[in-house]
């Protein structure tokens, strides 16, 4: 048939008038919150040409069915080839960009660094309350029309109409109707008359409905710095005053006064008219922390997970306006929209909660490092027990290391007593508290001190064990033992929240005769109440602190001396400062030490050192008792001696020997699906593809696995994994990108890659 193109014929070249039309087109580059690295080009309709900017959200038709999806504009410009075949943007959602240009570029870096989707990163970074504009409403305003004053000069206007014009002339922008009426002392008639004369024009603006309920803390005077603190402060002020970017690792023992150094450095930043971001673990966002900063700065914004959407949006707007001096928050506060950033502080940098375990799997420390580098400002990392990654960087001269080996006012670090529970008369019989710890608790309470007991396992008993077939009762959806929660009368899965009443017979063999083994914080609480009936006791774990505000309330009662014994999980080990604590007891150091995890030794050392640091911070001396069945283990011995440098030297040597971070870089590939045979087959294909792709890229690219994940089944899905290892992170990223295009997975199989993984379960 004449004129009908045949299959595989090239399309006709565009006519000259078509090329001219294309040159006038405007296109937008869009990313969608989908697991794809692809960006998409769309035509910008004429009605949106002067309105559309990077950082805004738009609705676009996507896919064969042209289903409308929300995407982010990342660039606007001239059209690519064949632009006339592009689809058009359907609607513009935001009047103003939700994210500034520098932060847009940072999110692109995150997507590249952590092998994620740019659209998913943007969707995660911008809070839901900001996207929904929560806590705001549109109100009707008026402003002067163009040339209104010149036109009004030739008219004879009533006094009330002239009063309205005078109010609008003096205003910085559009004025809401109710405010205009009040300022001009008139009703609506003069306003409507001026509108009809086209001297004023109505506009709609979105205004916040939130009211500030912040009560400023009582101002406190500066503390006198000791020589170690002054040296550390001078080291931070140097790049601040230059100004230039530098990462400073502040390694100070617990109680060495790191927070005071942060405050002094931030005050210097504020004096320059700039802003500070202070990142702390979520659990450390206590009234004590907020009060400490609030007593030294007039404008504070606190970002945490318990904020409502409206509150988060309100804080976001205050930060973006530049009125906030200091932003304090957990991991996601690294994205706070500070227009005048002057410093980032990341306290307790060893905390694993700074790594996000859901897509996008970024680490706030590395994002903070990149953001500070781009802004040309210092990044301060603080910890008594730095991660080996940060310490190794400082040792190699990539970052600056500042040591603070002494506590303020020359207070000594508490002595640590290691108790071998194998020789204890009580612990082998099922008690959590041995004789030495029991006597020490009695002594501390009798002398008016307070006690902290640490056990990193919630619930009553972690295992319900069958004495016939030697099997534990496991979650039907996960390869994990169910934990007995006596207060709820249920066995619970700590991974998927499955719950069931305890079975009368073993699910594996059908026989009666089961026994609860081990102890969690609930059982510890029962034992403590039994042994110390007159003591005031509070348990602090995620079960006991479910009610909003209960965590802060318990800490405040402890601070006031209304609680004698505070027991709980790692949330009690986080940066708390209570001068009257004279005893800390670590119930079972072995539960952390013997985990199948390359960082088990590091985490054990950190937890013992951190929880030990909660005592001896006031005038009263403190002591620590560590109960363990491995008293001769080097990790526990070094923690008892407060010897971080000795531990780091030993552990780094072992990591180098075993090609483990920080001697190398890792990425973990996880494949999961409902059928184990299919998951196993797909991970093998992926590994083969990766091996082929690695050829010619050097001998230092290594693959560990594939193998079943330590927790084989999680939330009804089987999981297999492998690990990619290379000397630099850039090698891993290039290797993965070269292989990724060759993967083809069935719909029921999911693939996740975790760059710099912390959780290898």
Short mmCIF file of C-alpha atoms in Angstrom, two decimals, residues 283-537:
data_model
loop_
_atom_site.label_atom_id
_atom_site.label_comp_id
_atom_site.label_asym_id
_atom_site.label_seq_id
_atom_site.Cartn_x
_atom_site.Cartn_y
_atom_site.Cartn_z
CA UNK A 283 16.47 8.02 71.72
CA UNK A 284 18.80 10.85 72.80
CA UNK A 285 16.25 13.53 71.85
CA UNK A 286 15.32 13.91 75.50
CA UNK A 287 14.08 17.02 77.33
CA UNK A 288 17.54 17.11 78.90
CA UNK A 289 19.24 17.50 75.48
CA UNK A 290 16.69 20.02 74.22
CA UNK A 291 16.88 22.01 77.46
CA UNK A 292 20.69 22.12 77.22
CA UNK A 293 20.62 23.70 73.75
CA UNK A 294 17.48 25.75 74.41
CA UNK A 295 19.19 27.49 77.34
CA UNK A 296 21.93 28.80 75.03
CA UNK A 297 20.11 29.63 71.77
CA UNK A 298 17.02 31.72 71.18
CA UNK A 299 15.65 29.88 68.15
CA UNK A 300 15.55 26.08 68.07
CA UNK A 301 13.77 23.50 65.90
CA UNK A 302 13.54 19.90 67.10
CA UNK A 303 12.77 17.19 64.52
CA UNK A 304 11.82 13.71 65.70
CA UNK A 305 9.50 10.83 64.77
CA UNK A 306 6.72 11.83 67.19
CA UNK A 307 5.95 15.12 65.45
CA UNK A 308 2.61 15.38 63.67
CA UNK A 309 2.62 16.18 59.95
CA UNK A 310 1.49 19.73 60.72
CA UNK A 311 4.25 20.24 63.31
CA UNK A 312 6.92 18.88 60.96
CA UNK A 313 5.72 21.13 58.13
CA UNK A 314 5.73 24.15 60.46
CA UNK A 315 9.31 23.46 61.58
CA UNK A 316 10.36 22.85 57.95
CA UNK A 317 9.02 26.29 56.95
CA UNK A 318 10.73 28.01 59.92
CA UNK A 319 14.04 26.34 59.07
CA UNK A 320 13.75 27.22 55.37
CA UNK A 321 12.99 30.87 56.20
CA UNK A 322 16.34 31.13 58.02
CA UNK A 323 14.80 32.14 61.35
CA UNK A 324 15.95 28.96 63.14
CA UNK A 325 19.49 29.08 64.53
CA UNK A 326 19.90 25.42 65.51
CA UNK A 327 18.17 22.31 64.15
CA UNK A 328 18.34 19.28 66.44
CA UNK A 329 17.04 15.99 65.14
CA UNK A 330 17.51 12.34 64.39
CA UNK A 331 18.77 10.79 61.14
CA UNK A 332 16.44 12.56 58.69
CA UNK A 333 17.32 16.02 60.09
CA UNK A 334 20.41 15.85 57.88
CA UNK A 335 18.02 17.05 55.14
CA UNK A 336 16.78 20.09 57.08
CA UNK A 337 16.38 22.93 54.51
CA UNK A 338 18.82 25.38 56.13
CA UNK A 339 19.54 28.16 53.60
CA UNK A 340 22.60 29.39 55.56
CA UNK A 341 24.28 26.22 56.78
CA UNK A 342 27.42 26.83 58.86
CA UNK A 343 28.20 23.52 60.61
CA UNK A 344 26.92 19.96 61.04
CA UNK A 345 27.46 18.06 64.28
CA UNK A 346 26.79 14.32 64.48
CA UNK A 347 26.88 13.20 68.10
CA UNK A 348 27.22 9.55 69.18
CA UNK A 349 28.45 8.84 65.66
CA UNK A 350 28.87 5.14 66.48
CA UNK A 351 25.09 4.64 66.68
CA UNK A 352 23.74 2.17 64.11
CA UNK A 353 20.43 4.09 63.95
CA UNK A 354 22.13 6.64 61.69
CA UNK A 355 21.92 3.99 58.94
CA UNK A 356 18.48 3.67 57.35
CA UNK A 357 17.36 0.08 56.85
CA UNK A 358 14.63 0.84 54.30
CA UNK A 359 14.98 2.28 50.80
CA UNK A 360 16.91 4.53 50.35
CA UNK A 361 19.49 2.83 52.59
CA UNK A 362 21.69 5.85 53.27
CA UNK A 363 23.95 6.50 56.25
CA UNK A 364 23.38 9.94 57.77
CA UNK A 365 27.09 10.26 58.58
CA UNK A 366 28.11 9.93 54.93
CA UNK A 367 25.27 12.19 53.75
CA UNK A 368 26.33 14.78 56.36
CA UNK A 369 29.92 14.50 55.15
CA UNK A 370 28.89 15.13 51.53
CA UNK A 371 26.51 17.96 52.43
CA UNK A 372 29.17 19.66 54.54
CA UNK A 373 31.74 19.24 51.74
CA UNK A 374 29.41 20.82 49.18
CA UNK A 375 28.58 23.70 51.55
CA UNK A 376 32.23 24.22 52.51
CA UNK A 377 31.52 23.91 56.25
CA UNK A 378 32.95 21.71 59.04
CA UNK A 379 31.48 18.37 60.05
CA UNK A 380 32.08 17.33 63.67
CA UNK A 381 31.70 13.64 64.59
CA UNK A 382 31.61 12.98 68.31
CA UNK A 383 31.81 9.73 70.28
CA UNK A 384 33.50 8.03 73.21
CA UNK A 385 33.61 4.88 71.08
CA UNK A 386 33.90 5.90 67.40
CA UNK A 387 33.12 3.44 64.65
CA UNK A 388 36.23 1.78 63.32
CA UNK A 389 35.44 3.29 59.91
CA UNK A 390 35.64 6.84 61.31
CA UNK A 391 38.66 6.12 63.49
CA UNK A 392 40.52 4.50 60.58
CA UNK A 393 39.86 7.53 58.33
CA UNK A 394 41.29 9.80 61.01
CA UNK A 395 44.32 7.52 61.48
CA UNK A 396 45.01 7.72 57.75
CA UNK A 397 44.83 11.52 57.79
CA UNK A 398 41.59 11.80 55.80
CA UNK A 399 39.86 13.42 58.79
CA UNK A 400 41.24 15.28 61.78
CA UNK A 401 41.37 13.43 65.10
CA UNK A 402 40.98 15.33 68.38
CA UNK A 403 41.41 13.29 71.58
CA UNK A 404 39.73 14.17 74.89
CA UNK A 405 41.01 11.49 77.27
CA UNK A 406 39.83 13.06 80.54
CA UNK A 407 36.48 13.72 82.18
CA UNK A 408 35.57 17.25 83.20
CA UNK A 409 36.75 18.39 86.64
CA UNK A 410 39.27 15.51 86.56
CA UNK A 411 36.60 13.01 87.62
CA UNK A 412 37.90 9.46 87.22
CA UNK A 413 36.38 6.93 84.87
CA UNK A 414 34.48 4.36 86.93
CA UNK A 415 36.25 1.11 87.82
CA UNK A 416 34.79 -1.90 85.99
CA UNK A 417 34.56 -5.22 87.80
CA UNK A 418 34.23 -8.35 85.62
CA UNK A 419 32.20 -11.10 87.32
CA UNK A 420 32.55 -14.67 86.06
CA UNK A 421 28.97 -15.94 86.30
CA UNK A 422 30.11 -19.56 85.81
CA UNK A 423 31.33 -19.47 89.42
CA UNK A 424 28.33 -17.62 90.80
CA UNK A 425 25.95 -19.45 93.14
CA UNK A 426 22.84 -17.72 91.76
CA UNK A 427 23.20 -17.25 87.97
CA UNK A 428 23.50 -20.98 87.06
CA UNK A 429 20.19 -21.51 88.91
CA UNK A 430 18.30 -19.11 86.64
CA UNK A 431 18.88 -15.79 88.41
CA UNK A 432 19.85 -12.74 86.34
CA UNK A 433 21.48 -10.92 89.23
CA UNK A 434 24.54 -12.60 90.74
CA UNK A 435 25.78 -12.24 94.31
CA UNK A 436 28.31 -9.47 93.65
CA UNK A 437 25.80 -7.37 91.72
CA UNK A 438 23.09 -7.93 94.36
CA UNK A 439 25.37 -6.71 97.17
CA UNK A 440 26.48 -3.71 95.10
CA UNK A 441 22.86 -2.69 94.39
CA UNK A 442 22.03 -2.87 98.10
CA UNK A 443 25.07 -0.76 98.94
CA UNK A 444 24.32 1.91 96.32
CA UNK A 445 20.70 2.32 97.38
CA UNK A 446 21.59 2.41 101.08
CA UNK A 447 24.09 5.20 100.36
CA UNK A 448 21.47 7.23 98.48
CA UNK A 449 22.75 6.50 94.99
CA UNK A 450 20.87 5.37 91.90
CA UNK A 451 21.36 2.20 89.84
CA UNK A 452 21.15 1.41 86.11
CA UNK A 453 20.80 -2.23 85.01
CA UNK A 454 21.35 -3.03 81.34
CA UNK A 455 20.01 -6.08 79.49
CA UNK A 456 19.70 -5.80 75.73
CA UNK A 457 16.72 -8.13 75.31
CA UNK A 458 13.10 -7.18 75.85
CA UNK A 459 10.31 -9.55 76.80
CA UNK A 460 10.26 -12.17 79.57
CA UNK A 461 12.05 -15.16 78.00
CA UNK A 462 13.55 -15.30 74.50
CA UNK A 463 12.95 -19.03 73.94
CA UNK A 464 10.19 -21.57 74.61
CA UNK A 465 12.12 -24.86 74.40
CA UNK A 466 10.81 -28.41 73.95
CA UNK A 467 12.59 -30.81 76.31
CA UNK A 468 11.61 -33.79 74.12
CA UNK A 469 12.79 -32.82 70.62
CA UNK A 470 15.14 -29.96 71.56
CA UNK A 471 13.42 -27.45 69.30
CA UNK A 472 12.30 -23.89 70.08
CA UNK A 473 8.91 -22.48 69.11
CA UNK A 474 9.47 -20.32 66.04
CA UNK A 475 7.42 -17.72 64.21
CA UNK A 476 5.46 -19.40 61.39
CA UNK A 477 6.39 -16.52 59.06
CA UNK A 478 10.04 -16.01 60.11
CA UNK A 479 13.02 -18.16 60.96
CA UNK A 480 13.11 -16.62 64.46
CA UNK A 481 12.27 -17.91 67.94
CA UNK A 482 9.20 -16.37 69.51
CA UNK A 483 9.74 -14.36 72.71
CA UNK A 484 7.48 -14.85 75.72
CA UNK A 485 5.90 -11.57 76.87
CA UNK A 486 4.36 -12.40 80.20
CA UNK A 487 2.55 -9.09 80.64
CA UNK A 488 0.56 -9.72 77.45
CA UNK A 489 0.31 -13.49 77.83
CA UNK A 490 1.61 -13.94 74.29
CA UNK A 491 4.56 -15.25 72.32
CA UNK A 492 5.73 -12.45 70.01
CA UNK A 493 7.95 -12.27 66.95
CA UNK A 494 10.28 -9.27 67.24
CA UNK A 495 10.64 -9.08 63.46
CA UNK A 496 7.11 -9.26 62.02
CA UNK A 497 4.97 -8.73 65.18
CA UNK A 498 3.24 -12.11 64.82
CA UNK A 499 1.73 -13.19 68.15
CA UNK A 500 0.11 -16.31 69.56
CA UNK A 501 -0.73 -17.81 72.95
CA UNK A 502 1.87 -20.30 74.18
CA UNK A 503 1.02 -23.79 72.82
CA UNK A 504 0.24 -26.56 75.27
CA UNK A 505 2.21 -29.00 73.10
CA UNK A 506 5.36 -28.60 71.03
CA UNK A 507 4.45 -27.58 67.42
CA UNK A 508 7.35 -29.72 66.12
CA UNK A 509 6.82 -33.07 67.89
CA UNK A 510 3.37 -32.65 69.45
CA UNK A 511 4.59 -33.63 72.93
CA UNK A 512 4.00 -31.73 76.19
CA UNK A 513 6.90 -30.57 78.32
CA UNK A 514 8.22 -27.16 77.31
CA UNK A 515 10.37 -24.73 79.27
CA UNK A 516 11.06 -21.01 79.04
CA UNK A 517 14.79 -20.32 78.70
CA UNK A 518 16.77 -17.12 79.14
CA UNK A 519 15.76 -13.76 80.54
CA UNK A 520 14.56 -10.50 79.07
CA UNK A 521 13.88 -7.18 80.72
CA UNK A 522 10.43 -8.26 81.98
CA UNK A 523 11.90 -11.20 83.87
CA UNK A 524 14.74 -9.02 85.15
CA UNK A 525 12.19 -6.52 86.46
CA UNK A 526 10.33 -9.28 88.29
CA UNK A 527 13.56 -10.47 89.92
CA UNK A 528 14.63 -6.94 90.90
CA UNK A 529 11.26 -6.22 92.50
CA UNK A 530 11.48 -9.49 94.39
CA UNK A 531 15.02 -8.86 95.71
CA UNK A 532 14.56 -5.13 96.40
CA UNK A 533 10.90 -4.75 97.46
CA UNK A 534 11.37 -1.26 98.90
CA UNK A 535 13.16 0.21 95.88
CA UNK A 536 11.41 2.42 93.34
CA UNK A 537 11.91 0.64 90.01
#
